Amino acid sequence: MNKNLKKILLGLSLIFISSIIIYPIFLMFRISVSNPSDIFKPFTEKSLFFNSDGLTMEHWKNVYNSGLLLPALIKSLLVATFVTLIAVIVAAPAAYVIARIGNKKIKYLFIVSLFISRVFPEVAIALPISVRFLSWNLIDTNLGLILAHLIRVLPYVGWILVGTFEAIPKSLEEASFVDGAGRVKTLINIIFPLSLPGVSVAAMLVWLESWNEFTYALYLTVTENTLPLQTYYYINRGGIFNSAAYATIITVPVIIMTFVMQRYIKSGMLSGGVK
Amino acid sequence: MKYLKQYWLEILMITPLFVYILGFTVMPVFTNLKNSFIDQRYGRRYDILTSKISDIKYDIKNSQNQEEITEYEKELAIAQNELDNLKKSDYSGFTFENYKKLFQTRDFRKGVFNTIAITLTGLLIQFIIAMSIALLLTNEFKGKGFFRTIVLTPLGIPTIVSATIMTYIFDISGYLNVLFYKLGLISEITPNWGQGGWLSIFMVVFADTWKVLPLMVLLFIAGLESIPKSVHEACSIDGSKSWYKFFTIILPLMKPHITIALILRAIDAFRIFELPLILAGTATTPVISTFTYMEYDRQNYNLSAASGTILTIIILIFVFSYLYVVEREKGEEKA
């Protein structure tokens, strides 16, 4: 009896937790395909799960036809892709060097400085950056946003990659030296291929960071919105269906990528701690 | 020189990253600090005049007409004169005016209170729930893998998206109120979650918890797994009750993991920006970071810089306490 009761309690708590976690995502999809008559009902008649008036693709068509989606989508894609490329090119070599520093204290100092530069509050950095970018004519440009996203992303990717390079045994390099390969050649032929899996996971995480980024985009944009800003724009205007559609569009690549990466992600990577 | 010859490649590889961090992270933080000690009235006037002067200079350079140029030069002289006067005025120079003003501003004091309230209640709630889920996941049961996947789902959801969804849920005729109505908890008069005070704080904490719970669960699972199996076995042989076992044995053993997770969370909670901005708005529920943004939006750059500097200092205190804790743990491990 007692055991059965325990089982039922366990089952109930599992269902309770799962539904709180899943319901918001379901609601987003649902609103983006609902008829206004279902959503704007007086709240005493609203249903939590079902639409009495059926589904519609109207809002998706509106979003597509508004002419605002494509520029925002292109800007978000371009910025995220370039941020990823530059971040990996700049941070990977540095991470490799940090990973190979023999002196433990110096190495720790480097890693800690990466960690600290990641946790500075964005609102404090974005203000001087936006004033500076205004005088450099970088407001509302892709280049400006790329430079700003790099602020956030570089220490992060550097920090992840230090772990990746540490996992590559030093003896491989030494063997390559013995064979007579130079340092640059060793880097390109031995280290680069071995680090590729780790680098690609880091690249995906960076791409997502830039794709989702909101604060710098808010500070550095007047008219040329990214997808998150466009969503914010509709929330401010009470455009519930548009914001739901945009939020869904932002989420799709995220879900695909997290699904791909699930096996490789470790908790430490996301929390950004020093250990 | 010898050093340079030996390590040229390493130096070449590491320099770009740290030059970037120096130029685009460290420098702005110090610029902010500097600007926070400049009087707001001086700062704005100075910005206007310098940009005006550079505009006129640009015009002079691109003008062909001699008459126009003399006209511009007159304007330039006036602007230059004004700038000189400004530099001699009472406002110029080092001042604590911004910080004084901050603490006299009601919204900022409210922001500090809200930030602390969100951090503390958030940490407490997230700790309890995440720990319960992590403990739940140490049991073996059917569909455990599936449940784990569900719990981890919000991990990837962008904050902007979770904020968007939460506006549907916490709207005055939103789905949380619908649920409460269906359960008979409220009548036709609905609570307005965005009205400010503890209701709004709860709303932000709920939205934040939904988003960060997976990470906390992962960290706690890692902590639970680090406890050796023999400890669990010894407990069950002793026949101690499970809650007793939890409080006397598991919790103390997990202390390092818990401290680290909580400090990291506190850092993020103090920087919280999108959720309060989008869900509650700055009028009723400012936090330090949204207050900083609002002052920027009103072009009170110096006041915004002061508020941002205070936030930076708080964050740095957390960071150094975190590093201190990590270091101490390392020392204990060695000993």
Short mmCIF file of C-alpha atoms in Angstrom, two decimals, chain A residues 10 13-14 17-18 20-25 27-28 30-31 39 43-44 46-48 90-91 93-94 96-98 108 110 112-121 123-125 127-131 133 136 147-148 150-151 154-155 183-184 187 212 214-215 218-219 228 231-232 235 240 243-244 247 250-251 254 258 262 267 270-275, chain B residues 6 8-10 13-14 16-18 20-21 24-25 28-29 31-32 133 136 141 147 149-151 153-158 160-161 164-169 173-175 177-179 181-182 186-188 190 206 210 215 218-219 222 260 264 267 271 273-274 277-278 289 292-293 296 301 304-305 308 311-312 315-316 319-320 322-323 326-327 330 333:
data_model
loop_
_atom_site.label_atom_id
_atom_site.label_comp_id
_atom_site.label_asym_id
_atom_site.label_seq_id
_atom_site.Cartn_x
_atom_site.Cartn_y
_atom_site.Cartn_z
CA LEU A 10 6.08 10.10 -7.94
CA SER A 13 4.93 15.01 -9.46
CA LEU A 14 6.56 13.94 -12.74
CA ILE A 17 6.72 19.25 -13.41
CA SER A 18 6.65 18.15 -17.05
CA ILE A 20 4.79 23.30 -16.26
CA ILE A 21 7.90 22.96 -18.41
CA ILE A 22 6.17 22.02 -21.65
CA TYR A 23 3.03 24.14 -21.49
CA PRO A 24 4.66 27.54 -22.28
CA ILE A 25 6.28 26.16 -25.44
CA LEU A 27 1.24 27.88 -25.85
CA MET A 28 3.63 29.77 -28.13
CA ARG A 30 -0.70 27.39 -30.32
CA ILE A 31 -1.10 31.17 -30.30
CA ILE A 39 -7.41 34.21 -27.94
CA PHE A 43 -10.96 35.14 -19.81
CA THR A 44 -13.71 33.26 -18.01
CA LYS A 46 -10.84 30.89 -22.37
CA SER A 47 -9.64 27.34 -22.72
CA LEU A 48 -6.17 26.32 -21.58
CA VAL A 90 40.50 34.73 -32.87
CA ALA A 91 39.83 32.61 -29.80
CA PRO A 93 44.71 29.97 -31.22
CA ALA A 94 44.68 31.86 -27.93
CA TYR A 96 45.47 26.58 -27.52
CA VAL A 97 48.30 28.67 -26.12
CA ILE A 98 46.57 28.98 -22.74
CA TYR A 108 44.89 30.22 -13.94
CA PHE A 110 44.45 33.79 -18.01
CA VAL A 112 40.15 33.84 -14.64
CA SER A 113 40.52 36.94 -16.80
CA LEU A 114 38.41 35.23 -19.47
CA PHE A 115 35.80 34.39 -16.84
CA ILE A 116 35.69 37.93 -15.42
CA SER A 117 35.40 39.59 -18.81
CA ARG A 118 32.38 37.42 -19.47
CA VAL A 119 30.41 38.37 -16.37
CA PHE A 120 30.60 42.16 -16.59
CA PRO A 121 27.05 43.53 -16.82
CA VAL A 123 24.32 47.49 -19.65
CA ALA A 124 27.57 48.91 -18.27
CA ILE A 125 29.61 47.99 -21.36
CA LEU A 127 26.68 52.44 -23.00
CA PRO A 128 30.27 53.49 -23.80
CA ILE A 129 30.26 51.12 -26.77
CA SER A 130 27.16 52.68 -28.25
CA VAL A 131 28.52 56.22 -27.73
CA PHE A 133 30.03 53.41 -32.24
CA TRP A 136 32.31 55.66 -35.77
CA LEU A 147 31.82 43.74 -32.98
CA ALA A 148 29.46 44.03 -30.01
CA LEU A 150 32.18 39.45 -30.06
CA ILE A 151 32.51 41.18 -26.68
CA LEU A 154 35.04 35.75 -27.32
CA PRO A 155 35.81 35.01 -23.66
CA ARG A 183 55.53 24.19 -35.08
CA VAL A 184 53.15 25.74 -37.61
CA LEU A 187 49.41 22.98 -35.54
CA ASN A 212 19.53 35.03 -29.32
CA PHE A 214 19.13 41.07 -27.23
CA THR A 215 20.87 43.68 -25.08
CA LEU A 218 18.84 47.01 -28.36
CA TYR A 219 21.59 49.54 -27.64
CA PRO A 228 14.80 39.26 -31.19
CA THR A 231 9.83 40.25 -31.45
CA TYR A 232 10.29 42.93 -28.79
CA ILE A 235 5.39 42.73 -27.77
CA ILE A 240 0.42 38.91 -29.77
CA SER A 243 5.30 38.01 -31.50
CA ALA A 244 4.29 34.35 -31.17
CA ALA A 247 9.35 33.70 -31.18
CA ILE A 250 13.77 32.14 -33.35
CA THR A 251 13.24 28.89 -31.49
CA VAL A 254 17.77 26.57 -31.45
CA THR A 258 20.45 21.68 -29.10
CA GLN A 262 22.80 17.23 -26.62
CA SER A 267 26.96 21.40 -17.52
CA LEU A 270 26.93 26.50 -20.01
CA SER A 271 27.42 27.82 -16.53
CA GLY A 272 30.77 29.34 -17.42
CA GLY A 273 32.45 28.49 -14.14
CA VAL A 274 36.14 28.16 -13.41
CA LYS A 275 37.07 24.76 -12.10
CA GLN B 6 61.39 31.63 -28.57
CA TRP B 8 56.84 34.54 -31.08
CA LEU B 9 54.20 32.13 -32.31
CA GLU B 10 52.46 31.87 -28.94
CA MET B 13 48.32 33.60 -31.28
CA ILE B 14 47.23 34.97 -27.94
CA PRO B 16 44.32 39.34 -30.73
CA LEU B 17 41.96 37.87 -28.13
CA PHE B 18 43.32 39.86 -25.23
CA TYR B 20 40.02 42.76 -28.09
CA ILE B 21 39.02 42.12 -24.49
CA PHE B 24 36.11 46.39 -25.98
CA THR B 25 35.48 45.19 -22.43
CA PRO B 28 34.44 50.57 -21.70
CA VAL B 29 34.19 49.61 -18.05
CA THR B 31 35.14 54.82 -19.51
CA ASN B 32 31.92 54.16 -17.64
CA ILE B 133 14.18 17.30 -9.32
CA LEU B 136 13.97 12.61 -8.11
CA PHE B 141 11.85 4.69 -12.67
CA PHE B 147 11.62 12.98 -18.17
CA THR B 149 14.88 15.33 -21.74
CA ILE B 150 11.75 17.28 -20.84
CA VAL B 151 13.41 18.93 -17.84
CA THR B 153 14.13 21.48 -22.77
CA PRO B 154 14.09 25.14 -21.61
CA LEU B 155 17.91 25.11 -21.58
CA GLY B 156 18.04 26.06 -25.24
CA ILE B 157 15.06 28.39 -25.34
CA PRO B 158 16.29 31.97 -25.84
CA ILE B 160 13.67 36.69 -25.42
CA VAL B 161 11.40 33.79 -26.38
CA THR B 164 7.52 36.55 -24.93
CA ILE B 165 5.68 33.45 -23.81
CA MET B 166 5.50 34.62 -20.21
CA THR B 167 3.71 37.77 -21.37
CA TYR B 168 0.89 35.51 -22.62
CA ILE B 169 0.80 33.64 -19.34
CA SER B 173 -6.47 37.93 -18.88
CA GLY B 174 -3.59 35.55 -19.46
CA TYR B 175 -3.43 31.82 -19.04
CA ASN B 177 -5.37 33.72 -14.41
CA VAL B 178 -7.46 31.40 -16.58
CA LEU B 179 -6.02 28.43 -14.72
CA TYR B 181 -10.22 30.81 -12.39
CA LYS B 182 -10.82 27.23 -13.51
CA ILE B 186 -10.05 33.69 -8.14
CA SER B 187 -13.33 35.22 -9.23
CA GLU B 188 -13.97 37.71 -12.02
CA THR B 190 -8.09 39.07 -11.61
CA PHE B 206 8.81 32.39 -12.15
CA TRP B 210 11.52 28.23 -15.83
CA LEU B 215 21.12 24.25 -15.62
CA LEU B 218 22.44 19.52 -14.22
CA LEU B 219 24.79 21.08 -11.67
CA ALA B 222 26.74 16.34 -11.03
CA ILE B 260 29.28 27.40 -6.64
CA LEU B 264 26.96 31.74 -10.40
CA ILE B 267 25.76 36.81 -10.75
CA ARG B 271 22.40 41.18 -14.29
CA PHE B 273 17.62 42.43 -17.96
CA GLU B 274 15.28 41.09 -20.63
CA LEU B 277 12.17 44.81 -19.11
CA ILE B 278 9.68 42.86 -21.20
CA SER B 289 20.00 46.97 -15.19
CA THR B 292 20.51 51.79 -16.32
CA TYR B 293 19.01 51.20 -19.74
CA TYR B 296 20.55 55.68 -21.31
CA TYR B 301 24.50 59.00 -20.07
CA SER B 304 23.37 55.62 -16.54
CA ALA B 305 27.14 55.24 -16.22
CA GLY B 308 26.08 50.69 -14.44
CA LEU B 311 26.10 47.09 -10.87
CA THR B 312 29.62 46.25 -12.06
CA ILE B 315 29.04 41.72 -9.78
CA LEU B 316 32.78 41.93 -9.14
CA VAL B 319 32.97 37.06 -8.79
CA PHE B 320 35.76 37.42 -6.28
CA TYR B 322 33.23 32.84 -6.15
CA LEU B 323 36.94 32.62 -6.96
CA VAL B 326 36.72 27.73 -5.65
CA GLU B 327 40.28 28.29 -4.46
CA LYS B 330 40.91 23.23 -4.27
CA GLU B 333 41.02 18.73 -1.90
#
